[in-house]
Structures are given as C-alpha cells and as structure tokens.
PDB file of N, CA and C in Angstrom:
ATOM      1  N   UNK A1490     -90.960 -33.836 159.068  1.00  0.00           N
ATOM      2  CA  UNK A1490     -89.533 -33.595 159.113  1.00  0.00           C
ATOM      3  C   UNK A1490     -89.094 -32.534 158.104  1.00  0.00           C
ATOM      4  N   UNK A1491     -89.987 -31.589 157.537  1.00  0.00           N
ATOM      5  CA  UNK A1491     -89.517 -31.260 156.606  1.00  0.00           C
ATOM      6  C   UNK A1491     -88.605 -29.756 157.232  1.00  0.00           C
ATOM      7  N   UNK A1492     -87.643 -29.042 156.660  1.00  0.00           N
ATOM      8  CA  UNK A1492     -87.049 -28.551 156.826  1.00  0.00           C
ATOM      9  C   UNK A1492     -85.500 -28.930 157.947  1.00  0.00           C
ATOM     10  N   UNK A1493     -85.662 -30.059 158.527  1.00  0.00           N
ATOM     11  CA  UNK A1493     -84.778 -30.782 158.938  1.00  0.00           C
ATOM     12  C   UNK A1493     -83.756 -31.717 158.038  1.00  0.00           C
ATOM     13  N   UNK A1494     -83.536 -31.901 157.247  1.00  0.00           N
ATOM     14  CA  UNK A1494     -83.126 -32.551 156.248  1.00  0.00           C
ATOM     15  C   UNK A1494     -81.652 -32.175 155.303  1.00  0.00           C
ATOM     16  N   UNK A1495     -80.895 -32.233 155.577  1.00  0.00           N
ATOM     17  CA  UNK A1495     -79.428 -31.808 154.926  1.00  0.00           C
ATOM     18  C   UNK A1495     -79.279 -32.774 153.582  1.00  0.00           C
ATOM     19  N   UNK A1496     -78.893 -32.400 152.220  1.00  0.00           N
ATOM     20  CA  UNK A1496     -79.131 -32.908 150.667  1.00  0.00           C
ATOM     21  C   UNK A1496     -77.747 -32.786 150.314  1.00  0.00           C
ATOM     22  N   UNK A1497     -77.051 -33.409 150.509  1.00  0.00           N
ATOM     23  CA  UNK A1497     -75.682 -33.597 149.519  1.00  0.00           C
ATOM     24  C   UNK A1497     -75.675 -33.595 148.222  1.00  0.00           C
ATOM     25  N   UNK A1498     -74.799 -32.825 147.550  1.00  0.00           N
ATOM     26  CA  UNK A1498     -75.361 -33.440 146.006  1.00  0.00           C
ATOM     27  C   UNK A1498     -73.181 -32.801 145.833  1.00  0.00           C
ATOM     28  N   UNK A1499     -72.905 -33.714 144.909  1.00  0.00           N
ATOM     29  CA  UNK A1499     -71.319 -33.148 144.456  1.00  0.00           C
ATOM     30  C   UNK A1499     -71.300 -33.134 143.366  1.00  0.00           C
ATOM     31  N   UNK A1500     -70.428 -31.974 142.822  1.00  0.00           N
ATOM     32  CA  UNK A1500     -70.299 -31.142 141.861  1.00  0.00           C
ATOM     33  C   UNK A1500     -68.631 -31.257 141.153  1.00  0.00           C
ATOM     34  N   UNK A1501     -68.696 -31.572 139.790  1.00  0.00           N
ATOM     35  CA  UNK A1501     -67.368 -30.874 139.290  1.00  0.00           C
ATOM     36  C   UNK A1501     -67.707 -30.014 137.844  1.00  0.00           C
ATOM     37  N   UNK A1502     -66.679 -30.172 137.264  1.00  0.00           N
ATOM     38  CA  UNK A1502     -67.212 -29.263 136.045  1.00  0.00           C
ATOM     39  C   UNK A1502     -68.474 -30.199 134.645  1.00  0.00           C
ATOM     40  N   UNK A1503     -68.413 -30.872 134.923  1.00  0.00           N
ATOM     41  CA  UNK A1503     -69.739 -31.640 134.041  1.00  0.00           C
ATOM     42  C   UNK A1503     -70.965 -30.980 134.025  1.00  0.00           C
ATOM     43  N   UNK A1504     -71.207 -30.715 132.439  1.00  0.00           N
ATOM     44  CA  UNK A1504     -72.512 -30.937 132.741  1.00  0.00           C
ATOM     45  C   UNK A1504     -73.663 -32.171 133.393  1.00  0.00           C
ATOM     46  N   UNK A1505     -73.316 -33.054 133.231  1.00  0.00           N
ATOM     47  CA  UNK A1505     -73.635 -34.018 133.987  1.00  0.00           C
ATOM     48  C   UNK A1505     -74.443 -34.111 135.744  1.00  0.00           C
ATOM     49  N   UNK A1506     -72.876 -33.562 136.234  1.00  0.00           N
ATOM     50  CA  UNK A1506     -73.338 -32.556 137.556  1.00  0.00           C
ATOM     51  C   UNK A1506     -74.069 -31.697 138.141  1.00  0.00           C
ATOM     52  N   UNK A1507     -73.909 -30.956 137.005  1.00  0.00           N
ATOM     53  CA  UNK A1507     -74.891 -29.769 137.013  1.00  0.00           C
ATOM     54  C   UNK A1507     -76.106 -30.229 136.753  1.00  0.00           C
ATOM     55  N   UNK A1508     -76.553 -31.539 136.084  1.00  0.00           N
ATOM     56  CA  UNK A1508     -78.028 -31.916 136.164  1.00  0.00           C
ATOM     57  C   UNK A1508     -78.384 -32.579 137.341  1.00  0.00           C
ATOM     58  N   UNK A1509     -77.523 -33.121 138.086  1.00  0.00           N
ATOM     59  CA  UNK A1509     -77.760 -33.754 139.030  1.00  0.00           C
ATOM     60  C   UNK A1509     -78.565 -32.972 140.355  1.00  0.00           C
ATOM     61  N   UNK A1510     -77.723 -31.499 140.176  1.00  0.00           N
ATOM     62  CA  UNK A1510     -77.670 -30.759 141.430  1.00  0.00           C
ATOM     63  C   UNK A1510     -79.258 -30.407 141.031  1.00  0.00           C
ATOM     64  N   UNK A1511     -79.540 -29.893 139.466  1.00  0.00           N
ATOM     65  CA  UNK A1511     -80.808 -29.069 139.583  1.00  0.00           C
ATOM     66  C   UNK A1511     -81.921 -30.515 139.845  1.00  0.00           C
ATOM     67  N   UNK A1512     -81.162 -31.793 139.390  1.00  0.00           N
ATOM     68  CA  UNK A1512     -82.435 -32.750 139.501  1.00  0.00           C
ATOM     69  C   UNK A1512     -83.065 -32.946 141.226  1.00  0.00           C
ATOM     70  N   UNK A1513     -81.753 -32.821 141.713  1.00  0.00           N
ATOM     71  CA  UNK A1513     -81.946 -33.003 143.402  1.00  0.00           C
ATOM     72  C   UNK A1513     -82.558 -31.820 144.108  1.00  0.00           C
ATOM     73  N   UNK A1514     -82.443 -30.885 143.492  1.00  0.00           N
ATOM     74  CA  UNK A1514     -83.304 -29.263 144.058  1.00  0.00           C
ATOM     75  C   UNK A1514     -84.744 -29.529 143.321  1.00  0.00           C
ATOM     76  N   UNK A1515     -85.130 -29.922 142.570  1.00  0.00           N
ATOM     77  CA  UNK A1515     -85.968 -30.188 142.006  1.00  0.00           C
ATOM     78  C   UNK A1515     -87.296 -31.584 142.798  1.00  0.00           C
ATOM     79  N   UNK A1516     -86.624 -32.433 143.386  1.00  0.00           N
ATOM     80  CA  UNK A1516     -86.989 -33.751 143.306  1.00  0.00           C
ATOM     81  C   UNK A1516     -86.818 -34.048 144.973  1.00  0.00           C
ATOM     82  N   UNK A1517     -85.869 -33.405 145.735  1.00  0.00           N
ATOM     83  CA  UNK A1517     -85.782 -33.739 146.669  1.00  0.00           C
ATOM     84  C   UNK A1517     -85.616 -33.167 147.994  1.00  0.00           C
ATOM     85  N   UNK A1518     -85.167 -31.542 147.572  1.00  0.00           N
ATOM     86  CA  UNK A1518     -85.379 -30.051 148.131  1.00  0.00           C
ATOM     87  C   UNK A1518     -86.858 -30.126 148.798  1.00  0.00           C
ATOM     88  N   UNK A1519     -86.856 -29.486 150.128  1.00  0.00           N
ATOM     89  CA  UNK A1519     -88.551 -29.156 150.143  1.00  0.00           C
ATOM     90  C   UNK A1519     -87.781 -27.841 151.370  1.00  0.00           C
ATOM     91  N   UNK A1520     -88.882 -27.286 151.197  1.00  0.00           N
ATOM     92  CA  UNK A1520     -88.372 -26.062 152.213  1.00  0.00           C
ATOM     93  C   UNK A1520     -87.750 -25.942 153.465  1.00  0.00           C
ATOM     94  N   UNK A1521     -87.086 -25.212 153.728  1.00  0.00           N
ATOM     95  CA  UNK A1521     -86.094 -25.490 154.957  1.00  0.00           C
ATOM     96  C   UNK A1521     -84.849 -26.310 154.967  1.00  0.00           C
ATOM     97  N   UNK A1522     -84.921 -27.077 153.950  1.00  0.00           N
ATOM     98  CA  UNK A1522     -83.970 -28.214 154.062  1.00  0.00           C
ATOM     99  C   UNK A1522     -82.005 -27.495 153.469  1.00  0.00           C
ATOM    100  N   UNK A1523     -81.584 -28.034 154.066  1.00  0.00           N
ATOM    101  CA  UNK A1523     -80.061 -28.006 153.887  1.00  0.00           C
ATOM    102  C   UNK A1523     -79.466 -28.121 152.471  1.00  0.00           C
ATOM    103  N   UNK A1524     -78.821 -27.111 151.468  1.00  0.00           N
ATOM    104  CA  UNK A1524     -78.726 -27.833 150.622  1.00  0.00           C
ATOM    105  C   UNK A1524     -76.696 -27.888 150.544  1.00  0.00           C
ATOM    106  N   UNK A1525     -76.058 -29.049 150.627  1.00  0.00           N
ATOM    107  CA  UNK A1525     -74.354 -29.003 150.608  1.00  0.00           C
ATOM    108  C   UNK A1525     -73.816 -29.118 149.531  1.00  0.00           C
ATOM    109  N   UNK A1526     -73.142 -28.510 148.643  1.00  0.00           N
ATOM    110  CA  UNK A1526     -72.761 -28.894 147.772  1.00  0.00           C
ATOM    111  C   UNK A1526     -71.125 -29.264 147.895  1.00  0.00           C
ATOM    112  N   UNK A1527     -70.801 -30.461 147.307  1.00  0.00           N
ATOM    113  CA  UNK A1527     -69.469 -30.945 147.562  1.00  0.00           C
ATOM    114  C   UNK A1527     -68.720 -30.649 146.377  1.00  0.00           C
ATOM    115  N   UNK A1528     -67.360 -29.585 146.110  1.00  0.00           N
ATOM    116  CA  UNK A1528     -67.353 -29.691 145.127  1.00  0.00           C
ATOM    117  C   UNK A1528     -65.496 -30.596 145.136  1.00  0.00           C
ATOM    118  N   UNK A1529     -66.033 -31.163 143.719  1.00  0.00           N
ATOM    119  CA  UNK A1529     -64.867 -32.480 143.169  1.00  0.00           C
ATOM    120  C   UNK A1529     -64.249 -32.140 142.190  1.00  0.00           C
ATOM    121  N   UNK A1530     -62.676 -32.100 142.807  1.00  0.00           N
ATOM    122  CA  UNK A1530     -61.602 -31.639 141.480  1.00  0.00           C
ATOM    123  C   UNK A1530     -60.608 -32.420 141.667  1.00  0.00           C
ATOM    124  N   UNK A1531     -60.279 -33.245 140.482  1.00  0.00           N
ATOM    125  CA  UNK A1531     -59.023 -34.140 140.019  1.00  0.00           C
ATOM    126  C   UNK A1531     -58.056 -34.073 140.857  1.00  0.00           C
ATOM    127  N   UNK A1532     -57.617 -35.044 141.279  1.00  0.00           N
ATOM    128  CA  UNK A1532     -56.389 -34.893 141.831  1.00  0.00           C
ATOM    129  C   UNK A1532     -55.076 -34.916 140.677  1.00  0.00           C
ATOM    130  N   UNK A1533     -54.076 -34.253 141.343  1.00  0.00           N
ATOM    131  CA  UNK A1533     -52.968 -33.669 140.446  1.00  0.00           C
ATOM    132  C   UNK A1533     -51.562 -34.383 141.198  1.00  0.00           C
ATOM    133  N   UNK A1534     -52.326 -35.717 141.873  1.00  0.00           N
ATOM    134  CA  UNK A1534     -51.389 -36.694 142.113  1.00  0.00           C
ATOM    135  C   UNK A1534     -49.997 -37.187 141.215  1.00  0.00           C
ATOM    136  N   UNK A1535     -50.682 -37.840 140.356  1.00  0.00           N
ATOM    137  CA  UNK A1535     -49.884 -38.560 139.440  1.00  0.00           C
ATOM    138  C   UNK A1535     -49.983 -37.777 138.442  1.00  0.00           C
ATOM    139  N   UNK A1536     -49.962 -36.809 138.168  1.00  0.00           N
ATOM    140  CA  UNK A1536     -49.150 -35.714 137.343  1.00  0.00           C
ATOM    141  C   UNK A1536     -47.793 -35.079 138.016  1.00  0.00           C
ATOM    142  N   UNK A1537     -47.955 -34.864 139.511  1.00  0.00           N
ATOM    143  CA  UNK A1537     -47.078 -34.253 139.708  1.00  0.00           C
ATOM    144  C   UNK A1537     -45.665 -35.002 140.182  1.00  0.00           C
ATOM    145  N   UNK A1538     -46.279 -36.394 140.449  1.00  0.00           N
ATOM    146  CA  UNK A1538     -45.460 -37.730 140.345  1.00  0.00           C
ATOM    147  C   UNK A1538     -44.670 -37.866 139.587  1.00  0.00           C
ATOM    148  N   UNK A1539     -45.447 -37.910 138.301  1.00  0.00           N
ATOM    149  CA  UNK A1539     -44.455 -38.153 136.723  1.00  0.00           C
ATOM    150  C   UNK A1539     -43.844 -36.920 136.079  1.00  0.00           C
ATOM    151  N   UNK A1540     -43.937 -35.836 136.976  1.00  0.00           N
ATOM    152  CA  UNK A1540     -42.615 -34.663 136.800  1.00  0.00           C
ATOM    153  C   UNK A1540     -41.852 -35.020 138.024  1.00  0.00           C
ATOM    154  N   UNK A1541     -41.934 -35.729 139.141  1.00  0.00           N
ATOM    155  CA  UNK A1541     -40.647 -35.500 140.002  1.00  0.00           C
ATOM    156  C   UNK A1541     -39.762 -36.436 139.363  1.00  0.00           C
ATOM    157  N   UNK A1542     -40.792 -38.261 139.153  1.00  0.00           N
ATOM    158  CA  UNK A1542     -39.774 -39.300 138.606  1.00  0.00           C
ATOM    159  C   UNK A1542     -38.731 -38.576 137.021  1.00  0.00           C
ATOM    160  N   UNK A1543     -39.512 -37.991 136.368  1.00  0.00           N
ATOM    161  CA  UNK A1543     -38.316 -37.347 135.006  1.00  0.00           C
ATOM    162  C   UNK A1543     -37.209 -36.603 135.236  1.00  0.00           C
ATOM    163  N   UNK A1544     -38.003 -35.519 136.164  1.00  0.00           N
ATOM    164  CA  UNK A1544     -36.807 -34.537 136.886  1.00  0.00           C
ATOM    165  C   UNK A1544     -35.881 -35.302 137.738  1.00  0.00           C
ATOM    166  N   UNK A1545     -36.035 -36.254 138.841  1.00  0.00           N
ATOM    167  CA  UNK A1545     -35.344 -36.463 139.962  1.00  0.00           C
ATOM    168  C   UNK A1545     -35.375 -38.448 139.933  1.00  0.00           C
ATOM    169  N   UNK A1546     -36.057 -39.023 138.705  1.00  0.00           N
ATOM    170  CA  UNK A1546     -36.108 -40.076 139.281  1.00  0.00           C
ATOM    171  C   UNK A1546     -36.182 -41.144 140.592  1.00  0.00           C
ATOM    172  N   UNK A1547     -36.947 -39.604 141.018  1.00  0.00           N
ATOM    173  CA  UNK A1547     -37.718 -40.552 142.422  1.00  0.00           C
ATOM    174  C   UNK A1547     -39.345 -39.979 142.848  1.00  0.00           C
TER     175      UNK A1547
END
C-alpha cells in the first residue's frame, strides 16, 4: 500500500507542532504517500464577544 496513504498531521504556531509534523514525516511518511497539513488558529470568538457585550451590551 505504500504510496496510497494520506498523513494528517495539524499545525499551529508551537513548537510542539512543529515536532510533531517532522516526527510524522519521519516515522510515518514512506514514499508516495499524501502528506495534509491542517493548519489551527484560535478562535477570536470570545474576544470579539467581550467587545460587542462592553460596546453594545449584547
């Protein structure tokens, strides 16, 4: 199966992440294979929440 194989690995700004991705290219990569990277950024939900409730109290 090799080169059939799609590898998710997700990413934000961590180093952490960044070991993950090279551990999974490293460890679980074999030729041909798919590599996706997902990348993950904070949501700016409830920040932008707690400026409408100050501004508009709603």
């Amino acid at each position: 199966m090799a080169g059939e194989r799609k590898v998710g690995v997700a990413l934000d700004y961590s180093k952490s992440s960044k070991m993950a991705l090279q551990w999974a290219v490293d460890n679980l990569m074999q030729k041909g294979d798919m590599l996706l990277l997902i990348h993950v950024k904070p949501s700016k939900g409830d920040e932008v929440r707690n400026v409408l409730w100050a501004q508009c109290g709603s």
